[in-house]
mmCIF file of C-alpha atoms in Angstrom:
data_model
loop_
_atom_site.group_PDB
_atom_site.id
_atom_site.type_symbol
_atom_site.label_atom_id
_atom_site.label_comp_id
_atom_site.label_asym_id
_atom_site.label_seq_id
_atom_site.Cartn_x
_atom_site.Cartn_y
_atom_site.Cartn_z
ATOM 1 C CA MET B 1 0.377 17.255 -1.983
ATOM 2 C CA ARG B 2 1.841 13.943 -3.235
ATOM 3 C CA LEU B 3 -0.151 11.030 -4.593
ATOM 4 C CA GLY B 4 0.692 7.343 -4.669
ATOM 5 C CA ILE B 5 -1.095 4.324 -6.218
ATOM 6 C CA LEU B 6 -2.386 1.210 -4.610
ATOM 7 C CA ASP B 7 -2.948 -1.658 -6.973
ATOM 8 C CA PHE B 8 -4.992 -4.784 -6.155
ATOM 9 C CA CYS B 9 -4.448 -6.069 -9.783
ATOM 10 C CA PRO B 10 -8.072 -6.944 -10.666
ATOM 11 C CA ILE B 11 -8.803 -9.426 -13.432
ATOM 12 C CA ARG B 12 -10.662 -7.872 -16.364
ATOM 13 C CA LYS B 13 -13.786 -9.564 -17.478
ATOM 14 C CA GLY B 14 -13.152 -12.221 -20.046
ATOM 15 C CA ARG B 15 -9.340 -11.754 -19.909
ATOM 16 C CA PRO B 16 -6.674 -14.008 -18.494
ATOM 17 C CA PRO B 17 -5.050 -13.097 -15.117
ATOM 18 C CA ALA B 18 -1.556 -12.782 -16.724
ATOM 19 C CA GLU B 19 -2.859 -9.842 -18.777
ATOM 20 C CA SER B 20 -3.516 -7.898 -15.604
ATOM 21 C CA LEU B 21 0.012 -8.396 -14.491
ATOM 22 C CA TYR B 22 1.288 -6.672 -17.656
ATOM 23 C CA GLU B 23 -1.296 -3.916 -17.111
ATOM 24 C CA SER B 24 0.171 -3.226 -13.588
ATOM 25 C CA VAL B 25 3.707 -2.995 -14.978
ATOM 26 C CA GLU B 26 2.582 -0.618 -17.757
ATOM 27 C CA LEU B 27 0.642 1.560 -15.202
ATOM 28 C CA ALA B 28 3.593 1.709 -12.931
ATOM 29 C CA ARG B 29 5.801 2.873 -15.824
ATOM 30 C CA GLU B 30 3.289 5.601 -16.578
ATOM 31 C CA ALA B 31 2.949 6.526 -12.902
ATOM 32 C CA ASP B 32 6.750 6.885 -12.751
ATOM 33 C CA ALA B 33 6.788 9.228 -15.690
ATOM 34 C CA LEU B 34 3.692 11.240 -14.375
ATOM 35 C CA GLY B 35 5.329 12.025 -11.025
ATOM 36 C CA TYR B 36 3.445 9.746 -8.685
ATOM 37 C CA SER B 37 5.174 9.150 -5.318
ATOM 38 C CA ARG B 38 4.635 5.414 -4.733
ATOM 39 C CA TYR B 39 3.274 2.282 -6.357
ATOM 40 C CA TRP B 40 2.056 -0.165 -3.803
ATOM 41 C CA LEU B 41 0.788 -3.739 -4.387
ATOM 42 C CA ALA B 42 -1.545 -5.481 -2.038
ATOM 43 C CA GLU B 43 -1.413 -9.082 -0.881
ATOM 44 C CA HIS B 44 -4.651 -11.023 -1.242
ATOM 45 C CA HIS B 45 -5.406 -14.634 -1.997
ATOM 46 C CA GLU B 46 -8.804 -14.528 -3.653
ATOM 47 C CA LEU B 47 -9.043 -15.903 -7.288
ATOM 48 C CA GLY B 48 -10.685 -12.654 -8.362
ATOM 49 C CA LEU B 49 -7.298 -10.939 -8.245
ATOM 50 C CA ALA B 50 -4.436 -11.612 -10.732
ATOM 51 C CA HIS B 51 -1.629 -12.666 -8.310
ATOM 52 C CA HIS B 52 -0.913 -13.746 -4.725
ATOM 53 C CA SER B 53 2.776 -12.872 -4.591
ATOM 54 C CA PRO B 54 3.214 -9.064 -4.477
ATOM 55 C CA GLU B 55 6.833 -9.151 -3.504
ATOM 56 C CA THR B 56 7.642 -11.003 -6.775
ATOM 57 C CA LEU B 57 5.747 -8.436 -8.856
ATOM 58 C CA MET B 58 7.265 -5.637 -6.863
ATOM 59 C CA GLY B 59 10.728 -6.530 -8.039
ATOM 60 C CA LEU B 60 9.677 -6.621 -11.622
ATOM 61 C CA ILE B 61 7.974 -3.236 -11.344
ATOM 62 C CA ALA B 62 11.031 -1.650 -9.558
ATOM 63 C CA GLY B 63 13.172 -2.929 -12.361
ATOM 64 C CA SER B 64 10.866 -1.472 -14.992
ATOM 65 C CA THR B 65 10.865 2.021 -13.464
ATOM 66 C CA GLU B 66 13.407 4.558 -12.494
ATOM 67 C CA ARG B 67 12.222 6.954 -9.793
ATOM 68 C CA ILE B 68 8.963 5.910 -8.182
ATOM 69 C CA ARG B 69 9.021 4.110 -4.836
ATOM 70 C CA VAL B 70 7.634 0.577 -5.015
ATOM 71 C CA GLY B 71 6.272 -1.486 -2.166
ATOM 72 C CA VAL B 72 3.758 -4.011 -0.721
ATOM 73 C CA ALA B 73 0.878 -2.730 1.269
ATOM 74 C CA GLY B 74 0.917 -4.990 2.831
ATOM 75 C CA ILE B 75 2.460 -8.346 3.549
ATOM 76 C CA LEU B 76 0.028 -10.394 5.576
ATOM 77 C CA MET B 77 2.417 -11.177 8.416
ATOM 78 C CA GLY B 78 0.242 -14.049 9.761
ATOM 79 C CA LEU B 79 0.985 -16.042 6.591
ATOM 80 C CA HIS B 80 4.724 -15.558 6.462
ATOM 81 C CA SER B 81 7.925 -16.184 8.372
ATOM 82 C CA PRO B 82 9.338 -12.857 9.541
ATOM 83 C CA MET B 83 12.915 -13.968 8.602
ATOM 84 C CA ARG B 84 11.774 -14.919 5.111
ATOM 85 C CA VAL B 85 10.163 -11.544 4.590
ATOM 86 C CA ALA B 86 13.250 -9.745 5.853
ATOM 87 C CA LYS B 87 15.480 -11.791 3.555
ATOM 88 C CA VAL B 88 13.442 -11.034 0.508
ATOM 89 C CA PHE B 89 13.335 -7.332 1.107
ATOM 90 C CA LYS B 90 16.999 -7.036 1.932
ATOM 91 C CA VAL B 91 17.881 -8.657 -1.390
ATOM 92 C CA LEU B 92 15.543 -6.376 -3.238
ATOM 93 C CA GLU B 93 16.850 -3.279 -1.398
ATOM 94 C CA ALA B 94 20.387 -4.212 -2.537
ATOM 95 C CA PHE B 95 19.166 -3.698 -6.147
ATOM 96 C CA PHE B 96 16.728 -0.784 -5.624
ATOM 97 C CA ALA B 97 18.274 1.077 -2.698
ATOM 98 C CA GLY B 98 16.077 3.888 -1.341
ATOM 99 C CA ARG B 99 13.080 3.093 -3.504
ATOM 100 C CA LEU B 100 11.270 0.273 -1.588
ATOM 101 C CA ASP B 101 8.510 0.256 1.010
ATOM 102 C CA LEU B 102 7.618 -2.732 3.190
ATOM 103 C CA GLY B 103 4.098 -2.509 4.514
ATOM 104 C CA VAL B 104 2.737 -5.050 6.954
ATOM 105 C CA GLY B 105 -0.890 -5.847 7.699
ATOM 106 C CA ALA B 106 -2.872 -8.059 10.137
ATOM 107 C CA GLY B 107 -5.180 -9.492 7.415
ATOM 108 C CA SER B 108 -5.550 -13.170 6.858
ATOM 109 C CA ALA B 109 -6.892 -15.615 4.218
ATOM 110 C CA GLU B 110 -9.391 -18.428 4.053
ATOM 111 C CA PRO B 111 -8.666 -21.262 6.568
ATOM 112 C CA PRO B 112 -7.328 -23.651 3.852
ATOM 113 C CA VAL B 113 -5.021 -21.088 2.469
ATOM 114 C CA LEU B 114 -3.899 -19.939 5.885
ATOM 115 C CA ALA B 115 -3.149 -23.629 6.890
ATOM 116 C CA ALA B 116 -1.215 -24.253 3.687
ATOM 117 C CA MET B 117 0.847 -21.060 3.864
ATOM 118 C CA ARG B 118 1.762 -21.732 7.474
ATOM 119 C CA ASP B 119 2.372 -25.437 6.753
ATOM 120 C CA GLY B 120 0.114 -26.275 9.599
ATOM 121 C CA ALA B 121 1.982 -24.305 12.251
ATOM 122 C CA PRO B 122 -0.317 -23.033 14.937
ATOM 123 C CA MET B 123 -0.617 -19.312 15.988
ATOM 124 C CA VAL B 124 1.209 -18.172 19.092
ATOM 125 C CA GLY B 125 -1.598 -16.674 21.205
ATOM 126 C CA ASP B 126 -4.555 -15.077 19.482
ATOM 127 C CA HIS B 127 -4.424 -13.423 16.149
ATOM 128 C CA ARG B 128 -3.539 -10.043 17.400
ATOM 129 C CA GLN B 129 -0.726 -11.303 19.619
ATOM 130 C CA ASP B 130 0.655 -13.390 16.825
ATOM 131 C CA TYR B 131 0.691 -10.431 14.458
ATOM 132 C CA VAL B 132 2.394 -8.153 16.949
ATOM 133 C CA ARG B 133 5.000 -10.890 17.641
ATOM 134 C CA ARG B 134 5.717 -11.343 13.987
ATOM 135 C CA VAL B 135 6.090 -7.613 13.307
ATOM 136 C CA LYS B 136 8.515 -7.179 16.121
ATOM 137 C CA ALA B 137 10.515 -10.183 14.953
ATOM 138 C CA LEU B 138 10.604 -8.776 11.401
ATOM 139 C CA LEU B 139 11.896 -5.457 12.644
ATOM 140 C CA GLU B 140 14.624 -7.231 14.648
ATOM 141 C CA PHE B 141 15.815 -9.029 11.624
ATOM 142 C CA LEU B 142 15.803 -5.917 9.443
ATOM 143 C CA ARG B 143 17.433 -3.749 12.067
ATOM 144 C CA GLY B 144 20.176 -6.224 12.954
ATOM 145 C CA GLU B 145 18.891 -6.616 16.456
ATOM 146 C CA SER B 146 18.530 -10.432 16.207
ATOM 147 C CA PRO B 147 21.374 -12.843 17.023
ATOM 148 C CA LEU B 148 20.670 -14.425 13.562
ATOM 149 C CA HIS B 149 22.174 -12.624 10.666
ATOM 150 C CA PHE B 150 21.990 -13.115 6.937
ATOM 151 C CA ASN B 151 23.314 -11.553 3.619
ATOM 152 C CA PRO B 152 23.407 -9.210 2.034
ATOM 153 C CA LEU B 153 25.011 -7.634 5.146
ATOM 154 C CA GLY B 154 25.573 -3.876 5.035
ATOM 155 C CA VAL B 155 22.305 -3.149 3.197
ATOM 156 C CA ALA B 156 20.067 -0.721 4.983
ATOM 157 C CA PRO B 157 16.508 -1.952 5.358
ATOM 158 C CA PRO B 158 13.582 -0.323 3.553
ATOM 159 C CA PRO B 159 11.080 1.692 5.577
ATOM 160 C CA VAL B 160 8.416 -0.393 7.318
ATOM 161 C CA TRP B 161 4.830 0.733 7.204
ATOM 162 C CA VAL B 162 2.440 -0.612 9.771
ATOM 163 C CA LEU B 163 -0.933 -0.483 8.077
ATOM 164 C CA ALA B 164 -4.399 -0.185 9.798
ATOM 165 C CA SER B 165 -7.962 0.496 8.829
ATOM 166 C CA GLY B 166 -9.395 1.748 12.083
ATOM 167 C CA SER B 167 -7.520 0.281 15.050
ATOM 168 C CA PRO B 168 -6.112 2.689 17.651
ATOM 169 C CA GLU B 169 -4.002 -0.147 18.948
ATOM 170 C CA THR B 170 -2.276 -0.421 15.545
ATOM 171 C CA ALA B 171 -1.620 3.289 15.411
ATOM 172 C CA SER B 172 0.023 3.059 18.827
ATOM 173 C CA LEU B 173 2.024 -0.053 17.702
ATOM 174 C CA ALA B 174 3.453 1.798 14.720
ATOM 175 C CA ALA B 175 4.394 4.732 17.005
ATOM 176 C CA SER B 176 5.940 2.554 19.731
ATOM 177 C CA LEU B 177 8.085 0.683 17.110
ATOM 178 C CA GLY B 178 9.202 3.794 15.292
ATOM 179 C CA THR B 179 7.754 2.838 11.904
ATOM 180 C CA CYS B 180 5.693 4.625 9.273
ATOM 181 C CA PHE B 181 1.969 4.451 9.488
ATOM 182 C CA GLY B 182 -0.616 3.942 6.770
ATOM 183 C CA HIS B 183 -4.320 4.439 7.444
ATOM 184 C CA SER B 184 -6.692 2.808 4.959
ATOM 185 C CA LEU B 185 -10.163 4.269 4.294
ATOM 186 C CA ILE B 186 -10.702 1.558 1.597
ATOM 187 C CA HIS B 187 -11.981 -1.479 3.517
ATOM 188 C CA PRO B 188 -15.488 -2.195 4.512
ATOM 189 C CA LYS B 189 -14.743 -1.655 8.249
ATOM 190 C CA SER B 190 -12.453 1.278 7.736
ATOM 191 C CA ARG B 191 -12.802 4.041 10.303
ATOM 192 C CA ASP B 192 -12.579 7.610 9.012
ATOM 193 C CA ASP B 193 -11.024 9.122 12.111
ATOM 194 C CA ALA B 194 -8.243 11.637 11.847
ATOM 195 C CA GLY B 195 -7.625 11.081 15.541
ATOM 196 C CA LEU B 196 -5.891 7.812 14.657
ATOM 197 C CA ALA B 197 -3.168 9.712 12.808
ATOM 198 C CA ALA B 198 -2.898 12.252 15.565
ATOM 199 C CA ARG B 199 -2.495 9.404 18.092
ATOM 200 C CA TYR B 200 0.280 7.919 15.940
ATOM 201 C CA VAL B 201 2.089 11.335 15.761
ATOM 202 C CA GLU B 202 1.693 12.046 19.581
ATOM 203 C CA GLU B 203 2.980 8.605 20.637
ATOM 204 C CA PHE B 204 5.771 8.309 18.027
ATOM 205 C CA ARG B 205 9.192 7.085 19.339
ATOM 206 C CA PRO B 206 11.897 8.431 17.114
ATOM 207 C CA ARG B 207 14.825 6.249 16.021
ATOM 208 C CA PRO B 208 18.174 7.159 14.318
ATOM 209 C CA ASP B 209 16.864 5.849 11.060
ATOM 210 C CA MET B 210 13.345 7.309 11.515
ATOM 211 C CA PRO B 211 13.620 10.620 13.422
ATOM 212 C CA LYS B 212 10.201 11.872 12.466
ATOM 213 C CA PRO B 213 6.708 10.270 12.044
ATOM 214 C CA ARG B 214 5.582 9.600 8.568
ATOM 215 C CA TRP B 215 1.966 8.712 7.572
ATOM 216 C CA VAL B 216 -0.315 8.437 4.665
ATOM 217 C CA VAL B 217 -4.078 7.963 4.133
ATOM 218 C CA ALA B 218 -5.412 5.559 1.435
ATOM 219 C CA VAL B 219 -8.668 5.960 -0.381
ATOM 220 C CA THR B 220 -10.425 4.485 -3.340
ATOM 221 C CA GLY B 221 -12.354 6.143 -6.246
ATOM 222 C CA LEU B 222 -12.306 7.064 -9.881
ATOM 223 C CA CYS B 223 -11.501 10.289 -11.892
ATOM 224 C CA ALA B 224 -12.794 11.109 -15.362
ATOM 225 C CA GLU B 225 -13.265 14.271 -17.478
ATOM 226 C CA THR B 226 -16.642 14.928 -15.765
ATOM 227 C CA GLU B 227 -18.409 13.702 -12.673
ATOM 228 C CA ALA B 228 -21.115 12.030 -14.807
ATOM 229 C CA GLU B 229 -18.512 10.109 -16.714
ATOM 230 C CA ALA B 230 -16.662 9.054 -13.584
ATOM 231 C CA ARG B 231 -19.902 7.762 -12.035
ATOM 232 C CA ARG B 232 -20.792 5.982 -15.312
ATOM 233 C CA LEU B 233 -17.470 4.199 -15.373
ATOM 234 C CA ALA B 234 -17.749 3.388 -11.666
ATOM 235 C CA SER B 235 -21.153 1.638 -12.324
ATOM 236 C CA LEU B 236 -19.401 -0.575 -14.878
ATOM 237 C CA SER B 237 -16.697 -1.697 -12.517
ATOM 238 C CA SER B 238 -16.720 -5.100 -10.787
ATOM 239 C CA ASP B 239 -13.869 -3.776 -8.598
ATOM 240 C CA ASP B 240 -15.960 -0.974 -6.944
ATOM 241 C CA PRO B 241 -15.903 -1.909 -3.270
ATOM 242 C CA LYS B 242 -19.128 0.000 -2.533
ATOM 243 C CA SER B 243 -17.619 0.789 0.869
ATOM 244 C CA GLY B 244 -15.024 2.846 2.588
ATOM 245 C CA LEU B 245 -14.362 6.453 1.598
ATOM 246 C CA GLU B 246 -14.774 6.873 -2.260
ATOM 247 C CA ILE B 247 -13.640 9.883 -4.191
ATOM 248 C CA VAL B 248 -15.353 9.972 -7.539
ATOM 249 C CA GLY B 249 -15.562 12.895 -9.873
ATOM 250 C CA SER B 250 -13.838 15.331 -12.236
ATOM 251 C CA PRO B 251 -10.175 16.218 -11.782
ATOM 252 C CA ALA B 252 -11.125 19.418 -9.997
ATOM 253 C CA GLN B 253 -13.509 17.650 -7.652
ATOM 254 C CA CYS B 254 -10.996 14.888 -6.827
ATOM 255 C CA ARG B 255 -8.317 17.509 -6.182
ATOM 256 C CA GLU B 256 -10.550 19.382 -3.728
ATOM 257 C CA ARG B 257 -11.449 16.247 -1.863
ATOM 258 C CA PHE B 258 -7.867 15.149 -1.669
ATOM 259 C CA GLN B 259 -6.861 18.492 -0.271
ATOM 260 C CA ALA B 260 -9.617 18.360 2.371
ATOM 261 C CA LEU B 261 -8.489 14.810 3.321
ATOM 262 C CA CYS B 262 -4.932 15.980 3.696
ATOM 263 C CA GLU B 263 -5.934 18.894 5.914
ATOM 264 C CA ARG B 264 -8.048 16.627 8.189
ATOM 265 C CA TYR B 265 -5.343 14.011 8.559
ATOM 266 C CA ARG B 266 -2.543 16.531 8.522
ATOM 267 C CA THR B 267 -0.547 14.610 5.931
ATOM 268 C CA ASP B 268 0.957 15.607 2.643
ATOM 269 C CA GLU B 269 0.397 12.353 0.802
ATOM 270 C CA ILE B 270 -2.606 10.251 -0.399
ATOM 271 C CA ILE B 271 -2.470 6.724 -1.664
ATOM 272 C CA PHE B 272 -5.240 6.111 -4.256
ATOM 273 C CA LYS B 273 -6.781 2.820 -5.394
ATOM 274 C CA ASP B 274 -8.880 3.273 -8.482
ATOM 275 C CA PHE B 275 -11.701 0.993 -9.465
ATOM 276 C CA ALA B 276 -11.662 1.769 -13.262
ATOM 277 C CA PRO B 277 -13.474 -0.940 -15.273
ATOM 278 C CA ASP B 278 -10.736 -1.303 -17.930
ATOM 279 C CA ALA B 279 -7.127 -0.486 -18.571
ATOM 280 C CA GLU B 280 -7.851 2.438 -20.783
ATOM 281 C CA SER B 281 -10.130 4.325 -18.352
ATOM 282 C CA ARG B 282 -7.669 3.405 -15.545
ATOM 283 C CA LEU B 283 -4.729 5.019 -17.415
ATOM 284 C CA ARG B 284 -6.801 8.100 -18.223
ATOM 285 C CA CYS B 285 -7.900 8.407 -14.515
ATOM 286 C CA HIS B 286 -4.280 8.657 -13.359
ATOM 287 C CA ARG B 287 -3.239 10.963 -16.100
ATOM 288 C CA LEU B 288 -6.102 13.330 -15.196
ATOM 289 C CA LEU B 289 -5.147 13.244 -11.492
ATOM 290 C CA ALA B 290 -1.480 13.819 -12.235
ATOM 291 C CA GLU B 291 -2.366 16.936 -14.344
ATOM 292 C CA ALA B 292 -4.857 18.216 -11.733
ATOM 293 C CA LEU B 293 -2.314 17.899 -8.888
ATOM 294 C CA GLN B 294 0.655 18.970 -11.081
ATOM 295 C CA LEU B 295 2.654 15.926 -9.961
ATOM 296 C CA THR B 296 5.251 16.322 -12.681
ATOM 297 C CA ASN B 297 6.171 19.782 -11.219
ATOM 298 C CA LYS B 298 6.955 18.330 -7.749
#
């Protein structure tokens, strides 16, 4: 089993947002040394989180680590130009070849933020249609299938991950486009249904650059030396979503639940978002998980 990290970059109580950015870089360095597979950053635009530009922080983290894959999970495509996203990730891939992941999601933002980021441009069709159109355009730019080309030419694109939290249509979209698939059990409306991953695998259309399906499952939770301590820390966290599938407990308990989840979804990789209340317990959480799963031996 492999384990990756999803980081929302929460702001600690009474601390400035910039401090959380440094915390993320330090955690990524530790995760790199501990044997974690990926370090993914989310895009959100609420003021309770420390940044709203994950692709910028992603480059800094990739440059501060050596081995771990770094990515965004995911870029909210409804807020961005597909060409602009393709250009950013092609430049980053030139520096960090083979280490980047580009996740795309259908989420949005508050109407004033949405209008400002789109500079007033209207959606084409409804939200779903606009999202699908933008994902397809992004892939055309990355794969060199568009009549428009841009530098750096000759740089292979990073893997694209189509992300979902319960939509069968999104699982089918990932399969039809020949991309990776990430299923989130973190969000309030997440659907814990292994049939979605099975649907993706069954419908997957291979491509030369993606001959086999690849999928992960994301969960949230907290690990400490004992279950009691983990639950005590969870009660202190303002980042606890109180929703989705939570895995809270001792290292052995977390390992057992991770293994059960992998078996149900027939995957070999979990992406974990902790809701530790402070930097110290967060670091301890990931060290305990790395030891329990023997990540450094893989």
